[in-house]
mmCIF file of C-alpha atoms and ligand atoms in Angstrom:
data_model
loop_
_atom_site.group_PDB
_atom_site.id
_atom_site.type_symbol
_atom_site.label_atom_id
_atom_site.label_comp_id
_atom_site.label_asym_id
_atom_site.label_seq_id
_atom_site.Cartn_x
_atom_site.Cartn_y
_atom_site.Cartn_z
ATOM 1 C CA MET A 35 0.010 0.026 -0.205
ATOM 2 C CA VAL A 36 1.406 3.382 -0.844
ATOM 3 C CA PHE A 37 0.356 6.548 1.184
ATOM 4 C CA ILE A 38 0.422 9.116 -1.000
ATOM 5 C CA LYS A 39 0.702 12.691 0.592
ATOM 6 C CA ASN A 40 -0.194 15.808 -1.687
ATOM 7 C CA VAL A 41 1.399 19.034 -0.805
ATOM 8 C CA GLU A 42 -0.374 21.860 -2.763
ATOM 9 C CA ASP A 43 -1.987 25.083 -1.766
ATOM 10 C CA PHE A 44 -4.830 25.670 -4.062
ATOM 11 C CA THR A 45 -7.748 28.646 -4.273
ATOM 12 C CA CYS A 46 -11.299 27.710 -2.352
ATOM 13 C CA GLU A 47 -13.572 27.803 -5.773
ATOM 14 C CA LYS A 48 -16.100 28.372 -3.450
ATOM 15 C CA CYS A 49 -15.479 31.441 -1.259
ATOM 16 C CA GLY A 50 -12.151 32.210 -2.329
ATOM 17 C CA HIS A 51 -9.909 31.402 0.684
ATOM 18 C CA LYS A 52 -6.087 30.603 -0.500
ATOM 19 C CA VAL A 53 -5.703 27.063 1.024
ATOM 20 C CA GLU A 54 -2.598 26.387 2.239
ATOM 21 C CA GLY A 55 -1.826 22.776 2.042
ATOM 22 C CA ASN A 56 -0.768 20.109 4.353
ATOM 23 C CA GLY A 57 -0.784 17.267 2.420
ATOM 24 C CA TYR A 58 -3.999 16.184 4.234
ATOM 25 C CA THR A 59 -5.925 19.628 3.835
ATOM 26 C CA ASN A 60 -8.828 18.509 1.610
ATOM 27 C CA HIS A 61 -11.300 21.322 2.501
ATOM 28 C CA CYS A 62 -11.374 24.960 2.712
ATOM 29 C CA PRO A 63 -10.697 25.920 6.339
ATOM 30 C CA GLU A 64 -13.240 28.856 5.746
ATOM 31 C CA CYS A 65 -16.340 28.301 4.231
ATOM 32 C CA LEU A 66 -15.240 24.190 4.827
ATOM 33 C CA TRP A 67 -16.200 22.943 1.178
ATOM 34 C CA SER A 68 -14.902 20.555 -0.452
ATOM 35 C CA LYS A 69 -13.831 19.341 -4.087
ATOM 36 C CA HIS A 70 -14.222 15.757 -5.100
ATOM 37 C CA VAL A 71 -10.962 15.098 -6.054
ATOM 38 C CA ASP A 72 -10.106 11.451 -4.641
ATOM 39 C CA ASN A 73 -11.634 8.123 -4.243
ATOM 40 C CA GLU A 74 -9.149 7.482 -1.199
ATOM 41 C CA PRO A 75 -8.323 10.257 0.919
ATOM 42 C CA GLY A 76 -5.445 12.303 -1.208
ATOM 43 C CA ASP A 77 -5.369 9.973 -3.910
ATOM 44 C CA ARG A 78 -6.528 12.658 -6.455
ATOM 45 C CA SER A 79 -7.841 9.867 -8.847
ATOM 46 C CA ASN A 80 -11.274 10.908 -8.804
ATOM 47 C CA THR A 81 -12.194 12.679 -12.239
ATOM 48 C CA CYS A 82 -15.740 13.995 -10.994
ATOM 49 C CA GLY A 83 -13.996 17.056 -10.086
ATOM 50 C CA GLY A 84 -17.761 18.757 -8.410
ATOM 51 C CA MET A 85 -17.602 20.677 -5.644
ATOM 52 C CA MET A 86 -18.356 18.795 -1.932
ATOM 53 C CA GLU A 87 -20.911 21.212 0.336
ATOM 54 C CA PRO A 88 -20.720 20.680 3.781
ATOM 55 C CA ILE A 89 -24.087 19.185 5.319
ATOM 56 C CA GLU A 90 -23.571 17.676 8.486
ATOM 57 C CA VAL A 91 -20.932 17.844 11.650
ATOM 58 C CA ALA A 92 -21.064 15.103 13.487
ATOM 59 C CA LYS A 93 -19.333 15.166 17.098
ATOM 60 C CA LYS A 94 -16.916 11.810 17.537
ATOM 61 C CA GLY A 95 -14.811 12.291 21.166
ATOM 62 C CA SER A 96 -12.928 15.055 20.787
ATOM 63 C CA GLU A 97 -13.140 15.210 17.116
ATOM 64 C CA TYR A 98 -15.182 16.986 14.672
ATOM 65 C CA ILE A 99 -16.392 14.655 11.405
ATOM 66 C CA ILE A 100 -17.489 17.043 8.380
ATOM 67 C CA LEU A 101 -20.147 15.010 6.040
ATOM 68 C CA HIS A 102 -19.639 16.709 2.479
ATOM 69 C CA LYS A 103 -21.786 15.798 -0.028
ATOM 70 C CA CYS A 104 -20.820 16.662 -4.183
ATOM 71 C CA THR A 105 -23.031 19.019 -5.472
ATOM 72 C CA LYS A 106 -21.850 16.897 -9.112
ATOM 73 C CA CYS A 107 -22.422 13.339 -8.517
ATOM 74 C CA GLY A 108 -24.069 13.306 -5.163
ATOM 75 C CA VAL A 109 -21.667 11.321 -3.261
ATOM 76 C CA GLU A 110 -21.340 11.579 0.576
ATOM 77 C CA LYS A 111 -17.720 11.430 2.423
ATOM 78 C CA PRO A 112 -17.182 12.010 5.973
ATOM 79 C CA ASN A 113 -14.248 14.147 6.844
ATOM 80 C CA LYS A 114 -11.977 14.846 10.055
ATOM 81 C CA ALA A 115 -12.637 18.600 10.842
ATOM 82 C CA ASN A 116 -8.739 20.437 11.108
ATOM 83 C CA LYS A 117 -7.934 22.315 13.776
ATOM 84 C CA GLN A 118 -7.480 25.241 12.027
ATOM 85 C CA ASP A 119 -10.609 25.382 10.549
ATOM 86 C CA ASN A 120 -13.627 27.709 11.521
ATOM 87 C CA PHE A 121 -15.224 26.833 14.097
ATOM 88 C CA GLN A 122 -18.168 28.866 13.642
ATOM 89 C CA MET A 123 -19.022 27.271 10.121
ATOM 90 C CA ILE A 124 -18.834 23.898 11.919
ATOM 91 C CA VAL A 125 -21.321 25.490 15.003
ATOM 92 C CA GLN A 126 -23.792 26.642 11.957
ATOM 93 C CA VAL A 127 -23.669 23.358 9.506
ATOM 94 C CA SER A 128 -23.876 21.333 12.743
ATOM 95 C CA SER A 129 -26.611 23.231 14.839
ATOM 96 C CA ASN A 130 -28.602 23.061 10.858
ATOM 97 C CA PRO A 131 -27.547 20.140 9.111
ATOM 98 C CA LYS A 132 -28.499 20.648 5.177
ATOM 99 C CA ARG A 133 -29.510 16.517 4.835
ATOM 100 C CA LYS A 134 -33.368 16.592 3.545
HETATM 101 ZN ZN1 ZN B 154 -13.841 27.954 1.387
HETATM 102 ZN ZN1 ZN B 155 -18.685 13.941 -7.079
#
């Protein structure tokens, strides 16, 4: 098994925030939106490229898990929240889940 680490900076396509990649970044720390580029975290092998909306936040122990839903293909993926994520957004999504 190959562990893939991709260090790359990217500009959030949702809010325009410049995200400094640390190899594990898969969503914007400001608006929490992600992009559908991975099959496995970090592999960047998915060609969908759809924007992934944070629709729900679950608390697991001391960690927050953000559930992202692709606006293009509809796939849902849980992602761990990072320490640098905008906590206001996490609270907002968790108190007002968009799941229907
Ligand atoms: Zn953003
Ligand atoms: Zn997708």
